[in-house]
Amino acid sequence: MADNHYLLLRANLKQLKLPAMAAEFEKLAREAAAANEGYEQYLLRLTEVEVSARASNAVQARIRAADFPVVKDFDTFDFTAVPALSKPKVLELARGEWIEQRTNTCFIGSPGTGKTHLAIALGLAACRQGKRVEFWTAGALVTKLEAAQKQYQLDRLLAQLDRIDLLICDELGYLSFSRAGAELLFQVFADRYERRSLLVTSNLAFSDWGQIFQGERMTAALLDRLTHRCQIFEMNSESFRFRESMKNKKGKKSD
Ligand code: ADP
Ligand code: MG
């Protein structure tokens, strides 16, 4: 192909917004010629490159939009550290069917037992499956809801949250909310009931949730909705963080 043809082709692909094809067409053409492939096969390969680049960009965009505090995946999670946790059950959740079925997941347990780690890993898995995910700490979500309400933007925020397939609400129980804040969070949870999935982590047993939601009636109503169709994992093992730091200290002593 003449040089100016390359230039024209590159310009056309750019105008058509096909950057992966623009980057790959020369190499793939050489390969197609060497393998004696037909035009259609070449075109197929070329379009596949663009399709897969777009899919991977879309996953990256969903992961960015999810706003995870850090990226943690299952490959770095040591299931043997939490013997009470069923690895097959957790990996089953990673397939994402529970989100399609609009059910919930709760990780309940003491600090440092890997609740946030698992919540992020499940969120990442959902992003890779094309689902919209948002990660919030309960405190940040309530603050955001309260601010939206003050600015008469609550409906807009609720509609935005409604579009999220999986809402992760981390660290419920570390902070207690004002009555108004608790009511707003209740509204988000109740709105999602049987329509969208929630993943909640908490250091508090359900019996203590009255402290967060102030008032037994609201707590009971909330728990009723949250736990109706819900996988609940209790993770009361020793703190992973604590165990790691003890290990390091012991390691240092024996040096
Ligand atoms: P929690 O949310 O329950 O307080 P985290 O998920 O934040 O705990 O875990 C605390 C730290 O320990 C994180 O860095 C996390 O990646 C790590 N961690 C916790 N449990 C495990 C585990 N079973 N395997 C690997 N890392 C773990
Ligand atoms: Mg946590």
mmCIF file of C-alpha atoms and ligand atoms in Angstrom:
data_model
loop_
_atom_site.group_PDB
_atom_site.id
_atom_site.type_symbol
_atom_site.label_atom_id
_atom_site.label_comp_id
_atom_site.label_asym_id
_atom_site.label_seq_id
_atom_site.Cartn_x
_atom_site.Cartn_y
_atom_site.Cartn_z
ATOM 1 C CA MET A 1 0.000 0.000 0.000
ATOM 2 C CA ALA A 2 1.318 3.455 -0.851
ATOM 3 C CA ASP A 3 2.339 5.716 2.010
ATOM 4 C CA ASN A 4 -0.411 8.232 1.328
ATOM 5 C CA HIS A 5 -2.974 5.409 1.533
ATOM 6 C CA TYR A 6 -1.767 4.629 5.039
ATOM 7 C CA LEU A 7 -2.124 8.260 5.944
ATOM 8 C CA LEU A 8 -5.613 8.462 4.494
ATOM 9 C CA LEU A 9 -6.695 5.261 6.155
ATOM 10 C CA ARG A 10 -5.355 6.420 9.484
ATOM 11 C CA ALA A 11 -7.156 9.738 9.113
ATOM 12 C CA ASN A 12 -10.423 7.999 8.208
ATOM 13 C CA LEU A 13 -10.187 5.624 11.154
ATOM 14 C CA LYS A 14 -9.507 8.562 13.424
ATOM 15 C CA GLN A 15 -12.505 10.439 12.079
ATOM 16 C CA LEU A 16 -14.656 7.357 12.534
ATOM 17 C CA LYS A 17 -13.338 7.066 16.124
ATOM 18 C CA LEU A 18 -11.756 3.663 15.659
ATOM 19 C CA PRO A 19 -8.422 4.171 17.430
ATOM 20 C CA ALA A 20 -7.632 0.510 18.072
ATOM 21 C CA MET A 21 -8.123 -0.277 14.397
ATOM 22 C CA ALA A 22 -5.918 2.663 13.482
ATOM 23 C CA ALA A 23 -3.201 1.366 15.776
ATOM 24 C CA GLU A 24 -3.365 -2.223 14.589
ATOM 25 C CA PHE A 25 -4.314 -2.270 10.914
ATOM 26 C CA GLU A 26 -0.768 -2.339 9.533
ATOM 27 C CA LYS A 27 0.425 -5.153 11.740
ATOM 28 C CA LEU A 28 -2.728 -7.173 11.157
ATOM 29 C CA ALA A 29 -2.457 -6.598 7.409
ATOM 30 C CA ARG A 30 1.078 -7.983 7.407
ATOM 31 C CA GLU A 31 -0.084 -10.990 9.394
ATOM 32 C CA ALA A 32 -3.080 -11.527 7.091
ATOM 33 C CA ALA A 33 -0.818 -11.390 4.035
ATOM 34 C CA ALA A 34 1.624 -13.850 5.595
ATOM 35 C CA ALA A 35 -1.196 -16.244 6.485
ATOM 36 C CA ASN A 36 -2.889 -15.785 3.129
ATOM 37 C CA GLU A 37 -6.109 -14.675 4.766
ATOM 38 C CA GLY A 38 -8.995 -13.215 2.776
ATOM 39 C CA TYR A 39 -10.305 -9.667 3.039
ATOM 40 C CA GLU A 40 -13.238 -10.624 5.205
ATOM 41 C CA GLN A 41 -11.029 -12.444 7.676
ATOM 42 C CA TYR A 42 -8.760 -9.434 7.906
ATOM 43 C CA LEU A 43 -11.713 -7.135 8.439
ATOM 44 C CA LEU A 44 -13.065 -9.460 11.078
ATOM 45 C CA ARG A 45 -9.794 -9.428 13.011
ATOM 46 C CA LEU A 46 -9.535 -5.708 12.701
ATOM 47 C CA THR A 47 -13.032 -5.096 14.032
ATOM 48 C CA GLU A 48 -12.436 -7.575 16.858
ATOM 49 C CA VAL A 49 -9.516 -5.466 18.036
ATOM 50 C CA GLU A 50 -11.768 -2.398 18.263
ATOM 51 C CA VAL A 51 -14.601 -4.274 19.954
ATOM 52 C CA SER A 52 -12.349 -5.735 22.621
ATOM 53 C CA ALA A 53 -10.587 -2.405 23.227
ATOM 54 C CA ARG A 54 -13.967 -0.769 23.751
ATOM 55 C CA ALA A 55 -15.082 -3.481 26.147
ATOM 56 C CA SER A 56 -11.948 -3.101 28.203
ATOM 57 C CA ASN A 57 -12.236 0.714 28.225
ATOM 58 C CA ALA A 58 -15.832 0.390 29.387
ATOM 59 C CA VAL A 59 -14.777 -1.836 32.297
ATOM 60 C CA GLN A 60 -12.078 0.652 33.286
ATOM 61 C CA ALA A 61 -14.624 3.470 33.158
ATOM 62 C CA ARG A 62 -17.052 1.530 35.355
ATOM 63 C CA ILE A 63 -14.275 0.810 37.865
ATOM 64 C CA ARG A 64 -13.384 4.509 37.970
ATOM 65 C CA ALA A 65 -17.043 5.445 38.382
ATOM 66 C CA ALA A 66 -17.424 2.966 41.248
ATOM 67 C CA ASP A 67 -14.888 5.024 43.209
ATOM 68 C CA PHE A 68 -13.349 2.199 45.203
ATOM 69 C CA PRO A 69 -11.043 3.484 47.966
ATOM 70 C CA VAL A 70 -8.381 0.994 46.819
ATOM 71 C CA VAL A 71 -8.410 -1.853 44.358
ATOM 72 C CA LYS A 72 -8.495 -5.243 46.094
ATOM 73 C CA ASP A 73 -9.304 -8.490 44.428
ATOM 74 C CA PHE A 74 -9.910 -12.104 45.347
ATOM 75 C CA ASP A 75 -6.394 -13.127 44.296
ATOM 76 C CA THR A 76 -4.966 -11.384 47.370
ATOM 77 C CA PHE A 77 -7.652 -12.585 49.766
ATOM 78 C CA ASP A 78 -6.571 -15.434 52.026
ATOM 79 C CA PHE A 79 -9.687 -17.460 52.706
ATOM 80 C CA THR A 80 -7.849 -19.700 55.165
ATOM 81 C CA ALA A 81 -7.590 -16.672 57.485
ATOM 82 C CA VAL A 82 -11.391 -16.681 57.871
ATOM 83 C CA PRO A 83 -12.352 -20.333 58.262
ATOM 84 C CA ALA A 84 -15.968 -19.480 59.051
ATOM 85 C CA LEU A 85 -16.364 -17.897 55.611
ATOM 86 C CA SER A 86 -17.424 -20.194 52.814
ATOM 87 C CA LYS A 87 -15.079 -19.619 49.888
ATOM 88 C CA PRO A 88 -17.378 -21.340 47.352
ATOM 89 C CA LYS A 89 -20.282 -19.160 48.457
ATOM 90 C CA VAL A 90 -18.263 -15.974 48.092
ATOM 91 C CA LEU A 91 -16.906 -17.013 44.687
ATOM 92 C CA GLU A 92 -20.444 -17.844 43.634
ATOM 93 C CA LEU A 93 -21.372 -14.250 44.466
ATOM 94 C CA ALA A 94 -18.502 -13.086 42.273
ATOM 95 C CA ARG A 95 -20.450 -14.456 39.288
ATOM 96 C CA GLY A 96 -22.926 -11.664 39.841
ATOM 97 C CA GLU A 97 -26.231 -13.518 39.530
ATOM 98 C CA TRP A 98 -27.344 -12.146 42.891
ATOM 99 C CA ILE A 99 -27.170 -8.654 41.405
ATOM 100 C CA GLU A 100 -29.307 -9.684 38.445
ATOM 101 C CA GLN A 101 -31.764 -11.159 40.952
ATOM 102 C CA ARG A 102 -31.686 -7.895 42.916
ATOM 103 C CA THR A 103 -30.781 -9.518 46.201
ATOM 104 C CA ASN A 104 -28.425 -8.256 48.896
ATOM 105 C CA THR A 105 -25.234 -9.261 50.660
ATOM 106 C CA CYS A 106 -24.067 -8.385 54.161
ATOM 107 C CA PHE A 107 -20.671 -8.874 55.722
ATOM 108 C CA ILE A 108 -20.934 -8.545 59.461
ATOM 109 C CA GLY A 109 -17.934 -8.786 61.736
ATOM 110 C CA SER A 110 -15.259 -7.176 63.802
ATOM 111 C CA PRO A 111 -12.724 -4.739 62.317
ATOM 112 C CA GLY A 112 -9.911 -6.047 60.159
ATOM 113 C CA THR A 113 -11.620 -9.259 59.108
ATOM 114 C CA GLY A 114 -11.670 -8.454 55.393
ATOM 115 C CA LYS A 115 -15.187 -7.077 54.938
ATOM 116 C CA THR A 116 -14.128 -4.065 52.898
ATOM 117 C CA HIS A 117 -11.665 -6.171 50.912
ATOM 118 C CA LEU A 118 -14.422 -8.580 49.892
ATOM 119 C CA ALA A 119 -16.880 -5.780 49.186
ATOM 120 C CA ILE A 120 -14.387 -4.211 46.769
ATOM 121 C CA ALA A 121 -13.560 -7.557 45.138
ATOM 122 C CA LEU A 122 -17.268 -8.244 44.568
ATOM 123 C CA GLY A 123 -17.735 -4.710 43.276
ATOM 124 C CA LEU A 124 -14.874 -5.160 40.821
ATOM 125 C CA ALA A 125 -16.330 -8.429 39.615
ATOM 126 C CA ALA A 126 -19.647 -6.684 39.000
ATOM 127 C CA CYS A 127 -17.914 -3.867 37.057
ATOM 128 C CA ARG A 128 -16.280 -6.478 34.837
ATOM 129 C CA GLN A 129 -19.702 -7.967 34.178
ATOM 130 C CA GLY A 130 -20.972 -4.647 32.894
ATOM 131 C CA LYS A 131 -22.821 -3.623 36.031
ATOM 132 C CA ARG A 132 -22.890 -0.124 37.446
ATOM 133 C CA VAL A 133 -21.401 -0.039 40.920
ATOM 134 C CA GLU A 134 -20.825 2.661 43.519
ATOM 135 C CA PHE A 135 -18.797 2.300 46.665
ATOM 136 C CA TRP A 136 -19.760 4.498 49.604
ATOM 137 C CA THR A 137 -18.923 4.479 53.252
ATOM 138 C CA ALA A 138 -22.182 4.814 55.157
ATOM 139 C CA GLY A 139 -20.948 8.082 56.682
ATOM 140 C CA ALA A 140 -20.050 9.630 53.318
ATOM 141 C CA LEU A 141 -23.346 8.538 51.807
ATOM 142 C CA VAL A 142 -25.361 10.101 54.618
ATOM 143 C CA THR A 143 -23.335 13.319 54.380
ATOM 144 C CA LYS A 144 -23.959 13.404 50.633
ATOM 145 C CA LEU A 145 -27.695 12.768 51.112
ATOM 146 C CA GLU A 146 -27.965 15.490 53.737
ATOM 147 C CA ALA A 147 -26.107 17.978 51.545
ATOM 148 C CA ALA A 148 -28.312 17.103 48.569
ATOM 149 C CA GLN A 149 -31.408 17.629 50.678
ATOM 150 C CA LYS A 150 -30.216 21.032 51.828
ATOM 151 C CA GLN A 151 -29.606 22.046 48.224
ATOM 152 C CA TYR A 152 -32.972 20.718 47.044
ATOM 153 C CA GLN A 153 -31.090 18.115 45.004
ATOM 154 C CA LEU A 154 -32.257 15.039 46.878
ATOM 155 C CA ASP A 155 -34.561 13.723 44.174
ATOM 156 C CA ARG A 156 -31.790 14.028 41.676
ATOM 157 C CA LEU A 157 -29.324 12.148 43.876
ATOM 158 C CA LEU A 158 -31.862 9.421 44.624
ATOM 159 C CA ALA A 159 -32.566 9.009 40.904
ATOM 160 C CA GLN A 160 -28.836 8.771 40.282
ATOM 161 C CA LEU A 161 -28.439 6.112 42.976
ATOM 162 C CA ASP A 162 -31.374 4.281 41.501
ATOM 163 C CA ARG A 163 -29.463 3.733 38.287
ATOM 164 C CA ILE A 164 -26.689 1.901 40.155
ATOM 165 C CA ASP A 165 -26.985 -1.892 39.952
ATOM 166 C CA LEU A 166 -24.904 -2.491 43.067
ATOM 167 C CA LEU A 167 -24.636 0.040 45.856
ATOM 168 C CA ILE A 168 -21.921 -0.799 48.353
ATOM 169 C CA CYS A 169 -22.456 0.740 51.772
ATOM 170 C CA ASP A 170 -19.322 0.126 53.803
ATOM 171 C CA GLU A 171 -18.737 0.593 57.527
ATOM 172 C CA LEU A 172 -22.284 0.913 58.687
ATOM 173 C CA GLY A 173 -22.107 1.223 62.442
ATOM 174 C CA TYR A 174 -18.870 3.109 62.947
ATOM 175 C CA LEU A 175 -20.766 6.361 63.029
ATOM 176 C CA SER A 176 -24.270 6.946 64.263
ATOM 177 C CA PHE A 177 -26.391 9.389 62.312
ATOM 178 C CA SER A 178 -28.757 12.148 63.138
ATOM 179 C CA ARG A 179 -32.396 11.156 62.967
ATOM 180 C CA ALA A 180 -32.693 12.935 59.589
ATOM 181 C CA GLY A 181 -29.555 11.231 58.286
ATOM 182 C CA ALA A 182 -30.789 7.817 59.353
ATOM 183 C CA GLU A 183 -34.116 8.481 57.646
ATOM 184 C CA LEU A 184 -32.376 9.392 54.402
ATOM 185 C CA LEU A 185 -30.294 6.224 54.478
ATOM 186 C CA PHE A 186 -33.413 4.256 55.260
ATOM 187 C CA GLN A 187 -35.059 5.783 52.216
ATOM 188 C CA VAL A 188 -32.183 4.689 49.968
ATOM 189 C CA PHE A 189 -32.282 1.151 51.334
ATOM 190 C CA ALA A 190 -36.062 0.930 51.146
ATOM 191 C CA ASP A 191 -36.101 2.281 47.565
ATOM 192 C CA ARG A 192 -33.775 -0.485 46.457
ATOM 193 C CA TYR A 193 -35.811 -3.251 48.003
ATOM 194 C CA GLU A 194 -36.357 -5.959 45.359
ATOM 195 C CA ARG A 195 -35.310 -3.529 42.635
ATOM 196 C CA ARG A 196 -31.566 -3.090 43.051
ATOM 197 C CA SER A 197 -28.815 -4.771 45.045
ATOM 198 C CA LEU A 198 -27.103 -3.577 48.169
ATOM 199 C CA LEU A 199 -23.894 -4.785 49.727
ATOM 200 C CA VAL A 200 -23.559 -3.689 53.332
ATOM 201 C CA THR A 201 -20.651 -4.199 55.685
ATOM 202 C CA SER A 202 -20.957 -3.574 59.381
ATOM 203 C CA ASN A 203 -19.046 -4.137 62.572
ATOM 204 C CA LEU A 204 -22.340 -4.352 64.443
ATOM 205 C CA ALA A 205 -24.566 -7.387 64.813
ATOM 206 C CA PHE A 206 -28.084 -6.779 63.504
ATOM 207 C CA SER A 207 -29.352 -6.724 67.073
ATOM 208 C CA ASP A 208 -27.314 -3.562 67.638
ATOM 209 C CA TRP A 209 -28.454 -1.686 64.542
ATOM 210 C CA GLY A 210 -30.940 0.255 66.630
ATOM 211 C CA GLN A 211 -27.950 2.362 67.723
ATOM 212 C CA ILE A 212 -27.317 3.481 64.144
ATOM 213 C CA PHE A 213 -30.878 3.983 63.043
ATOM 214 C CA GLN A 214 -32.297 5.391 66.239
ATOM 215 C CA GLY A 215 -35.595 3.889 66.923
ATOM 216 C CA GLU A 216 -36.596 0.267 66.914
ATOM 217 C CA ARG A 217 -39.332 0.743 64.354
ATOM 218 C CA MET A 218 -37.145 2.137 61.626
ATOM 219 C CA THR A 219 -34.427 -0.433 62.386
ATOM 220 C CA ALA A 220 -36.886 -3.300 62.204
ATOM 221 C CA ALA A 221 -38.373 -2.008 58.942
ATOM 222 C CA LEU A 222 -34.945 -1.565 57.446
ATOM 223 C CA LEU A 223 -33.637 -4.964 58.519
ATOM 224 C CA ASP A 224 -36.776 -6.565 57.230
ATOM 225 C CA ARG A 225 -36.148 -5.213 53.733
ATOM 226 C CA LEU A 226 -32.383 -5.601 53.736
ATOM 227 C CA THR A 227 -32.321 -9.185 54.938
ATOM 228 C CA HIS A 228 -35.386 -10.509 53.129
ATOM 229 C CA ARG A 229 -33.371 -11.803 50.200
ATOM 230 C CA CYS A 230 -29.831 -11.571 51.465
ATOM 231 C CA GLN A 231 -26.693 -13.621 51.876
ATOM 232 C CA ILE A 232 -25.296 -12.870 55.298
ATOM 233 C CA PHE A 233 -21.680 -13.632 56.130
ATOM 234 C CA GLU A 234 -20.480 -13.401 59.691
ATOM 235 C CA MET A 235 -16.782 -12.824 59.839
ATOM 236 C CA ASN A 236 -15.785 -12.802 63.430
ATOM 237 C CA SER A 237 -12.276 -14.091 63.123
ATOM 238 C CA GLU A 238 -9.159 -12.443 64.461
ATOM 239 C CA SER A 239 -8.228 -9.184 62.759
ATOM 240 C CA PHE A 240 -6.108 -9.826 59.671
ATOM 241 C CA ARG A 241 -4.361 -6.494 60.166
ATOM 242 C CA PHE A 242 -3.611 -7.346 63.784
ATOM 243 C CA ARG A 243 -2.376 -10.794 62.873
ATOM 244 C CA GLU A 244 -0.127 -9.462 60.112
ATOM 245 C CA SER A 245 1.402 -6.848 62.384
ATOM 246 C CA MET A 246 2.045 -9.476 65.086
ATOM 247 C CA LYS A 247 3.694 -11.684 62.470
ATOM 248 C CA ASN A 248 5.910 -8.822 61.355
ATOM 249 C CA LYS A 249 6.896 -8.036 64.941
ATOM 250 C CA LYS A 250 7.782 -11.668 65.605
ATOM 251 C CA GLY A 251 9.718 -11.752 62.308
ATOM 252 C CA LYS A 252 11.698 -8.699 63.363
ATOM 253 C CA LYS A 253 12.483 -10.076 66.807
ATOM 254 C CA SER A 254 13.955 -13.285 65.406
ATOM 255 C CA ASP A 255 16.111 -11.349 62.880
HETATM 256 P P1 ADP B 1 -12.616 -4.734 57.571
HETATM 257 O O1 ADP B 1 -13.279 -3.995 56.473
HETATM 258 O O2 ADP B 1 -13.306 -5.990 57.967
HETATM 259 O O3 ADP B 1 -12.293 -3.879 58.755
HETATM 260 P P2 ADP B 1 -10.480 -4.859 55.670
HETATM 261 O O4 ADP B 1 -11.113 -5.523 54.517
HETATM 262 O O5 ADP B 1 -10.274 -3.384 55.559
HETATM 263 O O6 ADP B 1 -11.219 -5.225 57.012
HETATM 264 O O7 ADP B 1 -9.087 -5.568 55.943
HETATM 265 C C1 ADP B 1 -8.009 -4.913 56.601
HETATM 266 C C2 ADP B 1 -6.714 -5.156 55.837
HETATM 267 O O8 ADP B 1 -6.375 -6.538 55.904
HETATM 268 C C3 ADP B 1 -6.851 -4.843 54.360
HETATM 269 O O9 ADP B 1 -5.606 -4.379 53.897
HETATM 270 C C4 ADP B 1 -7.194 -6.165 53.739
HETATM 271 O O10 ADP B 1 -6.765 -6.234 52.387
HETATM 272 C C5 ADP B 1 -6.441 -7.138 54.618
HETATM 273 N N1 ADP B 1 -7.150 -8.405 54.791
HETATM 274 C C6 ADP B 1 -8.166 -8.664 55.651
HETATM 275 N N2 ADP B 1 -8.534 -9.951 55.615
HETATM 276 C C7 ADP B 1 -7.752 -10.514 54.677
HETATM 277 C C8 ADP B 1 -7.642 -11.846 54.163
HETATM 278 N N3 ADP B 1 -8.403 -12.847 54.627
HETATM 279 N N4 ADP B 1 -6.713 -12.072 53.201
HETATM 280 C C9 ADP B 1 -5.918 -11.062 52.752
HETATM 281 N N5 ADP B 1 -5.951 -9.798 53.204
HETATM 282 C C10 ADP B 1 -6.857 -9.519 54.151
HETATM 283 MG MG MG B 2 -13.756 -2.001 56.462
#
